[in-house]
PDB file of C-alpha atoms in Angstrom:
ATOM      1  CA  LYS A   1      75.743 -13.997 -31.076  1.00 95.00           C
ATOM      2  CA  VAL A   2      76.804 -16.296 -28.012  1.00 98.00           C
ATOM      3  CA  ILE A   3      75.541 -19.801 -27.170  1.00 98.00           C
ATOM      4  CA  VAL A   4      76.119 -21.005 -23.399  1.00 98.00           C
ATOM      5  CA  ASP A   5      75.964 -24.623 -23.252  1.00 98.00           C
ATOM      6  CA  PHE A   6      74.931 -25.943 -19.695  1.00 98.00           C
ATOM      7  CA  GLY A   7      76.270 -29.255 -18.639  1.00 98.00           C
ATOM      8  CA  CYS A   8      78.419 -29.801 -21.888  1.00 97.00           C
ATOM      9  CA  GLY A   9      80.432 -32.642 -20.569  1.00 96.00           C
ATOM     10  CA  THR A  10      83.212 -33.280 -23.093  1.00 94.00           C
ATOM     11  CA  GLY A  11      81.743 -30.677 -25.520  1.00 95.00           C
ATOM     12  CA  THR A  12      79.941 -32.931 -27.652  1.00 93.00           C
ATOM     13  CA  SER A  13      76.794 -30.991 -27.822  1.00 95.00           C
ATOM     14  CA  THR A  14      78.834 -27.609 -28.040  1.00 97.00           C
ATOM     15  CA  ARG A  15      80.796 -28.955 -31.198  1.00 94.00           C
ATOM     16  CA  ARG A  16      77.377 -30.146 -32.704  1.00 94.00           C
ATOM     17  CA  MET A  17      75.823 -26.767 -32.347  1.00 96.00           C
ATOM     18  CA  ALA A  18      78.949 -24.987 -33.696  1.00 96.00           C
ATOM     19  CA  SER A  19      78.565 -27.091 -36.746  1.00 93.00           C
ATOM     20  CA  GLN A  20      74.662 -26.076 -36.946  1.00 95.00           C
ATOM     21  CA  TYR A  21      75.235 -22.541 -36.393  1.00 96.00           C
ATOM     22  CA  PRO A  22      78.276 -21.112 -38.345  1.00 96.00           C
ATOM     23  CA  GLN A  23      76.599 -17.575 -37.762  1.00 97.00           C
ATOM     24  CA  VAL A  24      77.051 -17.576 -33.951  1.00 97.00           C
ATOM     25  CA  ASP A  25      80.449 -15.611 -32.718  1.00 97.00           C
ATOM     26  CA  GLN A  26      80.984 -17.888 -29.338  1.00 98.00           C
ATOM     27  CA  LEU A  27      79.874 -20.924 -28.173  1.00 98.00           C
ATOM     28  CA  ILE A  28      80.799 -21.352 -24.165  1.00 98.00           C
ATOM     29  CA  GLY A  29      80.289 -25.045 -22.714  1.00 98.00           C
ATOM     30  CA  ILE A  30      80.064 -25.088 -18.876  1.00 98.00           C
ATOM     31  CA  ASP A  31      80.180 -28.178 -16.849  1.00 98.00           C
ATOM     32  CA  LEU A  32      80.776 -28.871 -13.242  1.00 97.00           C
ATOM     33  CA  SER A  33      83.263 -31.819 -14.032  1.00 97.00           C
ATOM     34  CA  PRO A  34      86.962 -30.871 -14.402  1.00 97.00           C
ATOM     35  CA  TYR A  35      87.509 -34.201 -15.959  1.00 97.00           C
ATOM     36  CA  PHE A  36      85.042 -34.132 -18.771  1.00 97.00           C
ATOM     37  CA  VAL A  37      86.127 -30.338 -19.732  1.00 97.00           C
ATOM     38  CA  ASP A  38      89.911 -31.247 -19.713  1.00 96.00           C
ATOM     39  CA  VAL A  39      88.779 -34.230 -22.185  1.00 92.00           C
ATOM     40  CA  GLY A  40      86.734 -32.017 -24.201  1.00 93.00           C
ATOM     41  CA  ASN A  41      89.584 -29.455 -24.384  1.00 93.00           C
ATOM     42  CA  THR A  42      92.051 -32.333 -25.136  1.00 89.00           C
ATOM     43  CA  LEU A  43      90.166 -33.415 -28.042  1.00 86.00           C
ATOM     44  CA  LEU A  44      89.598 -29.968 -29.580  1.00 86.00           C
ATOM     45  CA  ASN A  45      93.497 -29.426 -29.349  1.00 84.00           C
ATOM     46  CA  LEU A  46      94.235 -32.759 -30.726  1.00 78.00           C
ATOM     47  CA  ALA A  47      91.768 -32.447 -33.747  1.00 72.00           C
ATOM     48  CA  PRO A  48      93.939 -30.404 -36.093  1.00 65.00           C
ATOM     49  CA  ASN A  49      96.901 -32.711 -36.058  1.00 64.00           C
ATOM     50  CA  ALA A  50      94.513 -35.881 -35.956  1.00 58.00           C
ATOM     51  CA  ILE A  51      92.849 -34.994 -38.922  1.00 53.00           C
ATOM     52  CA  GLU A  52      96.036 -34.029 -40.975  1.00 57.00           C
ATOM     53  CA  ASN A  53      97.407 -37.590 -39.806  1.00 58.00           C
ATOM     54  CA  GLY A  54      94.137 -39.304 -40.815  1.00 55.00           C
ATOM     55  CA  SER A  55      93.447 -40.572 -37.129  1.00 55.00           C
ATOM     56  CA  GLY A  56      90.181 -42.254 -37.395  1.00 54.00           C
ATOM     57  CA  TRP A  57      88.829 -42.036 -33.805  1.00 54.00           C
ATOM     58  CA  ILE A  58      88.993 -38.110 -34.143  1.00 50.00           C
ATOM     59  CA  THR A  59      88.420 -37.144 -37.408  1.00 50.00           C
ATOM     60  CA  SER A  60      84.545 -36.255 -36.581  1.00 67.00           C
ATOM     61  CA  ILE A  61      85.970 -33.545 -34.320  1.00 77.00           C
ATOM     62  CA  THR A  62      86.624 -30.052 -36.100  1.00 79.00           C
ATOM     63  CA  PRO A  63      88.665 -27.373 -34.583  1.00 81.00           C
ATOM     64  CA  ASP A  64      86.635 -24.476 -33.640  1.00 90.00           C
ATOM     65  CA  GLU A  65      88.258 -21.194 -32.517  1.00 93.00           C
ATOM     66  CA  ARG A  66      84.676 -20.115 -31.232  1.00 97.00           C
ATOM     67  CA  ILE A  67      84.403 -22.756 -28.909  1.00 96.00           C
ATOM     68  CA  GLU A  68      85.508 -22.472 -25.217  1.00 97.00           C
ATOM     69  CA  LEU A  69      84.940 -24.974 -22.543  1.00 97.00           C
ATOM     70  CA  ARG A  70      84.766 -23.886 -18.856  1.00 97.00           C
ATOM     71  CA  GLN A  71      84.837 -25.837 -15.603  1.00 98.00           C
ATOM     72  CA  GLY A  72      81.936 -24.013 -13.569  1.00 97.00           C
ATOM     73  CA  ASP A  73      78.398 -24.099 -11.739  1.00 98.00           C
ATOM     74  CA  MET A  74      75.347 -23.818 -14.275  1.00 97.00           C
ATOM     75  CA  ALA A  75      73.819 -22.321 -11.282  1.00 98.00           C
ATOM     76  CA  ASN A  76      76.521 -19.504 -10.784  1.00 98.00           C
ATOM     77  CA  THR A  77      78.196 -19.187 -14.134  1.00 98.00           C
ATOM     78  CA  LEU A  78      79.612 -15.551 -13.534  1.00 97.00           C
ATOM     79  CA  LEU A  79      78.884 -14.614 -16.537  1.00 98.00           C
ATOM     80  CA  PRO A  80      77.527 -10.942 -17.321  1.00 97.00           C
ATOM     81  CA  SER A  81      73.757 -10.604 -17.037  1.00 97.00           C
ATOM     82  CA  ASN A  82      72.388 -10.035 -20.387  1.00 97.00           C
ATOM     83  CA  SER A  83      75.041 -11.460 -22.480  1.00 97.00           C
ATOM     84  CA  ALA A  84      73.833 -14.671 -24.008  1.00 98.00           C
ATOM     85  CA  SER A  85      71.529 -15.130 -27.183  1.00 98.00           C
ATOM     86  CA  VAL A  86      70.804 -18.885 -26.349  1.00 98.00           C
ATOM     87  CA  VAL A  87      71.350 -21.247 -23.215  1.00 98.00           C
ATOM     88  CA  ASN A  88      71.082 -24.622 -24.096  1.00 98.00           C
ATOM     89  CA  LEU A  89      70.604 -27.756 -21.846  1.00 98.00           C
ATOM     90  CA  SER A  90      70.605 -31.018 -23.469  1.00 97.00           C
ATOM     91  CA  LEU A  91      69.757 -34.202 -21.359  1.00 96.00           C
ATOM     92  CA  VAL A  92      71.147 -32.440 -18.111  1.00 97.00           C
ATOM     93  CA  VAL A  93      67.898 -31.554 -16.116  1.00 98.00           C
ATOM     94  CA  HIS A  94      67.541 -34.949 -15.358  1.00 96.00           C
ATOM     95  CA  GLU A  95      70.760 -35.031 -13.471  1.00 95.00           C
ATOM     96  CA  LEU A  96      69.743 -32.708 -10.961  1.00 96.00           C
ATOM     97  CA  PRO A  97      67.222 -32.078  -8.201  1.00 96.00           C
ATOM     98  CA  THR A  98      64.330 -30.069  -9.018  1.00 97.00           C
ATOM     99  CA  SER A  99      65.241 -27.258  -6.677  1.00 97.00           C
ATOM    100  CA  VAL A 100      68.771 -27.128  -8.309  1.00 97.00           C
ATOM    101  CA  ALA A 101      67.134 -27.072 -11.782  1.00 98.00           C
ATOM    102  CA  LYS A 102      65.171 -24.224 -10.904  1.00 98.00           C
ATOM    103  CA  GLN A 103      68.324 -22.299  -9.965  1.00 98.00           C
ATOM    104  CA  VAL A 104      69.950 -23.190 -13.215  1.00 98.00           C
ATOM    105  CA  VAL A 105      67.029 -21.923 -15.196  1.00 98.00           C
ATOM    106  CA  SER A 106      66.871 -18.612 -13.219  1.00 98.00           C
ATOM    107  CA  GLU A 107      70.872 -18.299 -13.829  1.00 98.00           C
ATOM    108  CA  ALA A 108      69.838 -18.918 -17.594  1.00 98.00           C
ATOM    109  CA  TYR A 109      67.202 -16.137 -17.549  1.00 98.00           C
ATOM    110  CA  ARG A 110      69.853 -13.587 -15.892  1.00 98.00           C
ATOM    111  CA  ILE A 111      72.496 -14.359 -18.538  1.00 98.00           C
ATOM    112  CA  LEU A 112      70.035 -14.233 -21.420  1.00 98.00           C
ATOM    113  CA  GLN A 113      69.825 -11.121 -23.655  1.00 97.00           C
ATOM    114  CA  PRO A 114      66.113  -9.850 -23.856  1.00 95.00           C
ATOM    115  CA  GLY A 115      64.797 -11.796 -26.734  1.00 95.00           C
ATOM    116  CA  GLY A 116      66.962 -14.735 -25.808  1.00 97.00           C
ATOM    117  CA  GLN A 117      66.109 -18.292 -25.524  1.00 98.00           C
ATOM    118  CA  LEU A 118      66.315 -21.364 -23.310  1.00 98.00           C
ATOM    119  CA  TRP A 119      66.509 -24.587 -25.182  1.00 98.00           C
ATOM    120  CA  ILE A 120      65.848 -27.574 -23.111  1.00 98.00           C
ATOM    121  CA  SER A 121      65.703 -31.155 -24.715  1.00 98.00           C
ATOM    122  CA  GLU A 122      64.843 -33.965 -22.021  1.00 97.00           C
ATOM    123  CA  MET A 123      63.017 -37.313 -21.274  1.00 95.00           C
ATOM    124  CA  ASP A 124      59.400 -36.795 -21.256  1.00 96.00           C
ATOM    125  CA  PHE A 125      57.730 -38.879 -18.295  1.00 92.00           C
ATOM    126  CA  GLU A 126      54.311 -37.706 -19.744  1.00 94.00           C
ATOM    127  CA  SER A 127      55.112 -40.008 -22.940  1.00 94.00           C
ATOM    128  CA  THR A 128      53.032 -43.086 -23.334  1.00 90.00           C
ATOM    129  CA  ALA A 129      56.432 -44.815 -23.735  1.00 88.00           C
ATOM    130  CA  TYR A 130      58.235 -43.492 -20.502  1.00 87.00           C
ATOM    131  CA  LYS A 131      54.954 -43.683 -18.303  1.00 86.00           C
ATOM    132  CA  ALA A 132      55.038 -47.708 -19.306  1.00 85.00           C
ATOM    133  CA  GLN A 133      58.736 -47.950 -18.443  1.00 81.00           C
ATOM    134  CA  ARG A 134      58.340 -46.356 -14.954  1.00 83.00           C
ATOM    135  CA  GLU A 135      55.554 -48.611 -14.355  1.00 84.00           C
ATOM    136  CA  ASN A 136      57.684 -51.394 -15.009  1.00 83.00           C
ATOM    137  CA  ALA A 137      59.809 -51.978 -11.617  1.00 83.00           C
ATOM    138  CA  LEU A 138      62.665 -54.052 -13.127  1.00 84.00           C
ATOM    139  CA  LEU A 139      63.269 -51.696 -15.825  1.00 78.00           C
ATOM    140  CA  PHE A 140      62.991 -48.507 -14.173  1.00 81.00           C
ATOM    141  CA  SER A 141      65.239 -49.716 -11.464  1.00 84.00           C
ATOM    142  CA  LEU A 142      67.950 -50.539 -13.753  1.00 83.00           C
ATOM    143  CA  LEU A 143      67.638 -47.208 -15.564  1.00 80.00           C
ATOM    144  CA  ARG A 144      67.376 -45.341 -12.029  1.00 81.00           C
ATOM    145  CA  ALA A 145      70.609 -47.274 -10.950  1.00 85.00           C
ATOM    146  CA  THR A 146      72.760 -44.780 -12.678  1.00 86.00           C
ATOM    147  CA  GLU A 147      70.650 -41.904 -12.462  1.00 89.00           C
ATOM    148  CA  PRO A 148      70.036 -40.993  -9.012  1.00 90.00           C
ATOM    149  CA  TYR A 149      67.994 -38.006  -9.292  1.00 94.00           C
ATOM    150  CA  LEU A 150      65.288 -39.610 -11.754  1.00 92.00           C
ATOM    151  CA  ASP A 151      62.466 -39.898  -9.356  1.00 91.00           C
ATOM    152  CA  ASP A 152      63.154 -36.439  -8.448  1.00 94.00           C
ATOM    153  CA  TYR A 153      63.198 -35.548 -12.073  1.00 95.00           C
ATOM    154  CA  ALA A 154      60.065 -37.676 -13.097  1.00 92.00           C
ATOM    155  CA  ASP A 155      58.065 -36.348 -10.063  1.00 94.00           C
ATOM    156  CA  GLY A 156      59.230 -32.796 -10.685  1.00 96.00           C
ATOM    157  CA  CYS A 157      58.527 -32.398 -14.428  1.00 95.00           C
ATOM    158  CA  LYS A 158      55.422 -30.400 -14.209  1.00 95.00           C
ATOM    159  CA  GLU A 159      56.626 -28.260 -11.428  1.00 97.00           C
ATOM    160  CA  LEU A 160      59.769 -27.078 -13.400  1.00 97.00           C
ATOM    161  CA  ARG A 161      57.920 -26.569 -16.424  1.00 96.00           C
ATOM    162  CA  GLU A 162      55.438 -24.258 -14.724  1.00 96.00           C
ATOM    163  CA  PHE A 163      58.515 -22.378 -13.191  1.00 97.00           C
ATOM    164  CA  ILE A 164      59.748 -21.941 -16.695  1.00 97.00           C
ATOM    165  CA  VAL A 165      56.448 -20.563 -17.801  1.00 96.00           C
ATOM    166  CA  ASP A 166      56.210 -18.240 -14.719  1.00 95.00           C
ATOM    167  CA  THR A 167      59.946 -17.013 -15.276  1.00 95.00           C
ATOM    168  CA  PHE A 168      60.167 -16.552 -19.247  1.00 95.00           C
ATOM    169  CA  ASP A 169      57.457 -14.828 -21.287  1.00 93.00           C
ATOM    170  CA  SER A 170      56.746 -17.266 -23.801  1.00 94.00           C
ATOM    171  CA  THR A 171      57.327 -20.939 -23.745  1.00 97.00           C
ATOM    172  CA  LYS A 172      56.772 -23.866 -26.402  1.00 97.00           C
ATOM    173  CA  ILE A 173      57.106 -27.502 -25.876  1.00 98.00           C
ATOM    174  CA  THR A 174      56.943 -30.111 -28.556  1.00 98.00           C
ATOM    175  CA  ALA A 175      57.684 -34.018 -29.037  1.00 97.00           C
ATOM    176  CA  ALA A 176      61.091 -34.387 -30.323  1.00 96.00           C
ATOM    177  CA  THR A 177      61.252 -38.329 -30.298  1.00 94.00           C
ATOM    178  CA  GLY A 178      58.658 -40.986 -29.133  1.00 94.00           C
ATOM    179  CA  ARG A 179      60.260 -40.438 -25.579  1.00 93.00           C
ATOM    180  CA  HIS A 180      61.734 -36.757 -25.483  1.00 96.00           C
ATOM    181  CA  TYR A 181      60.827 -33.336 -25.433  1.00 97.00           C
ATOM    182  CA  ALA A 182      62.277 -30.043 -26.822  1.00 98.00           C
ATOM    183  CA  LEU A 183      61.373 -26.789 -25.140  1.00 98.00           C
ATOM    184  CA  VAL A 184      62.063 -23.161 -26.079  1.00 98.00           C
ATOM    185  CA  ALA A 185      61.578 -20.483 -23.694  1.00 97.00           C
ATOM    186  CA  GLU A 186      61.961 -16.860 -24.514  1.00 96.00           C
ATOM    187  CA  LYS A 187      62.845 -13.915 -22.247  1.00 95.00           C
ATOM    188  CA  GLY A 188      60.841 -10.801 -23.360  1.00 89.00           C
ATOM    189  CA  VAL A 189      61.955  -7.471 -24.642  1.00 82.00           C
ATOM    190  CA  TYR A 190      60.597  -4.628 -22.392  1.00 67.00           C
ATOM    191  CA  ILE A 191      60.826  -0.845 -22.694  1.00 50.00           C
ATOM    192  CA  GLY A 192      60.371   0.547 -19.296  1.00 53.00           C
ATOM    193  CA  ASP A 193      59.308  -0.947 -16.046  1.00 54.00           C
ATOM    194  CA  ASP A 194      55.525  -0.827 -16.143  1.00 49.00           C
ATOM    195  CA  VAL A 195      54.742  -3.737 -18.524  1.00 57.00           C
ATOM    196  CA  ASP A 196      52.172  -6.099 -17.918  1.00 62.00           C
ATOM    197  CA  ARG A 197      54.085  -9.490 -18.619  1.00 63.00           C
ATOM    198  CA  VAL A 198      51.859 -12.128 -20.312  1.00 68.00           C
ATOM    199  CA  LYS A 199      52.722 -15.657 -19.690  1.00 79.00           C
ATOM    200  CA  CYS A 200      52.110 -18.201 -21.802  1.00 82.00           C
ATOM    201  CA  LEU A 201      52.433 -22.259 -22.671  1.00 90.00           C
ATOM    202  CA  GLU A 202      52.404 -23.608 -26.334  1.00 95.00           C
ATOM    203  CA  ASP A 203      52.067 -27.608 -25.584  1.00 96.00           C
ATOM    204  CA  TYR A 204      52.410 -29.461 -28.980  1.00 97.00           C
ATOM    205  CA  ARG A 205      53.284 -32.820 -27.637  1.00 96.00           C
ATOM    206  CA  PHE A 206      49.867 -34.405 -27.906  1.00 96.00           C
ATOM    207  CA  ARG A 207      47.549 -35.190 -30.773  1.00 96.00           C
ATOM    208  CA  GLU A 208      43.839 -34.505 -30.223  1.00 95.00           C
ATOM    209  CA  ASP A 209      43.072 -38.116 -29.656  1.00 95.00           C
ATOM    210  CA  GLY A 210      45.771 -37.798 -26.781  1.00 93.00           C
ATOM    211  CA  SER A 211      48.274 -39.618 -27.991  1.00 94.00           C
ATOM    212  CA  TYR A 212      51.732 -38.758 -28.212  1.00 95.00           C
ATOM    213  CA  ALA A 213      52.778 -36.418 -31.271  1.00 95.00           C
ATOM    214  CA  VAL A 214      55.714 -38.791 -32.375  1.00 95.00           C
ATOM    215  CA  GLU A 215      55.727 -42.439 -32.639  1.00 92.00           C
ATOM    216  CA  ASP A 216      58.235 -44.326 -30.218  1.00 89.00           C
ATOM    217  CA  THR A 217      60.599 -46.186 -32.137  1.00 84.00           C
ATOM    218  CA  HIS A 218      62.980 -46.997 -29.323  1.00 74.00           C
ATOM    219  CA  LEU A 219      63.550 -50.964 -29.488  1.00 65.00           C
ATOM    220  CA  LYS A 220      61.455 -53.275 -26.824  1.00 66.00           C
ATOM    221  CA  PRO A 221      63.642 -54.889 -24.315  1.00 61.00           C
ATOM    222  CA  TRP A 222      63.309 -58.003 -26.166  1.00 59.00           C
ATOM    223  CA  GLU A 223      64.076 -56.888 -29.426  1.00 62.00           C
ATOM    224  CA  SER A 224      67.698 -56.357 -31.033  1.00 62.00           C
ATOM    225  CA  LYS A 225      68.113 -54.667 -34.518  1.00 62.00           C
ATOM    226  CA  ASP A 226      68.729 -57.580 -36.423  1.00 66.00           C
ATOM    227  CA  ASP A 227      64.783 -58.563 -35.777  1.00 58.00           C
TER     228      ASP A 227
END
């Protein structure tokens, strides 16, 4: 079993999945930034001695020989077709133009084994909380200042979701927090070429009354944890 972590950064999400899924044989993290990848590999290399010496800043990082962090392009990984059990995209899609996000989804489909899954966790601009934030020009401009493709992402969410549903064979989406969704799309298993592909989307983000399925627990702009 192989998990490929697209947009792994310094490997935080890759290491977390390594801890959560001990049955996985290999975890490959891919990021476009050579600097992030270098930091992630340095942390993994330093981890054994740091733990033995009791250095507090790195004790949460456990060495794991199954992890490999690579510099590369998510839209062209050069990995073999049908080689991954899972492709993970954790808070990465909003960093991309919608056109590029589609290329990344297509590459994920290519490298996934039949029966493999694409996992996406992201901001949900259809949630009540993010809708309200986007309607507040000041707050959204502050958020957008560090996220150059955020408008493209927000406007393209429905288009990207439809593309995922059309590409994969079954897609499920649910509320993960009051502002984020978790999506799982599965690549079908086929015998022969003449198979009718029935596409479906199961959307569990909203209650029957239209409210978001998970309450928003984020602090309001005027609140603090001490209140």
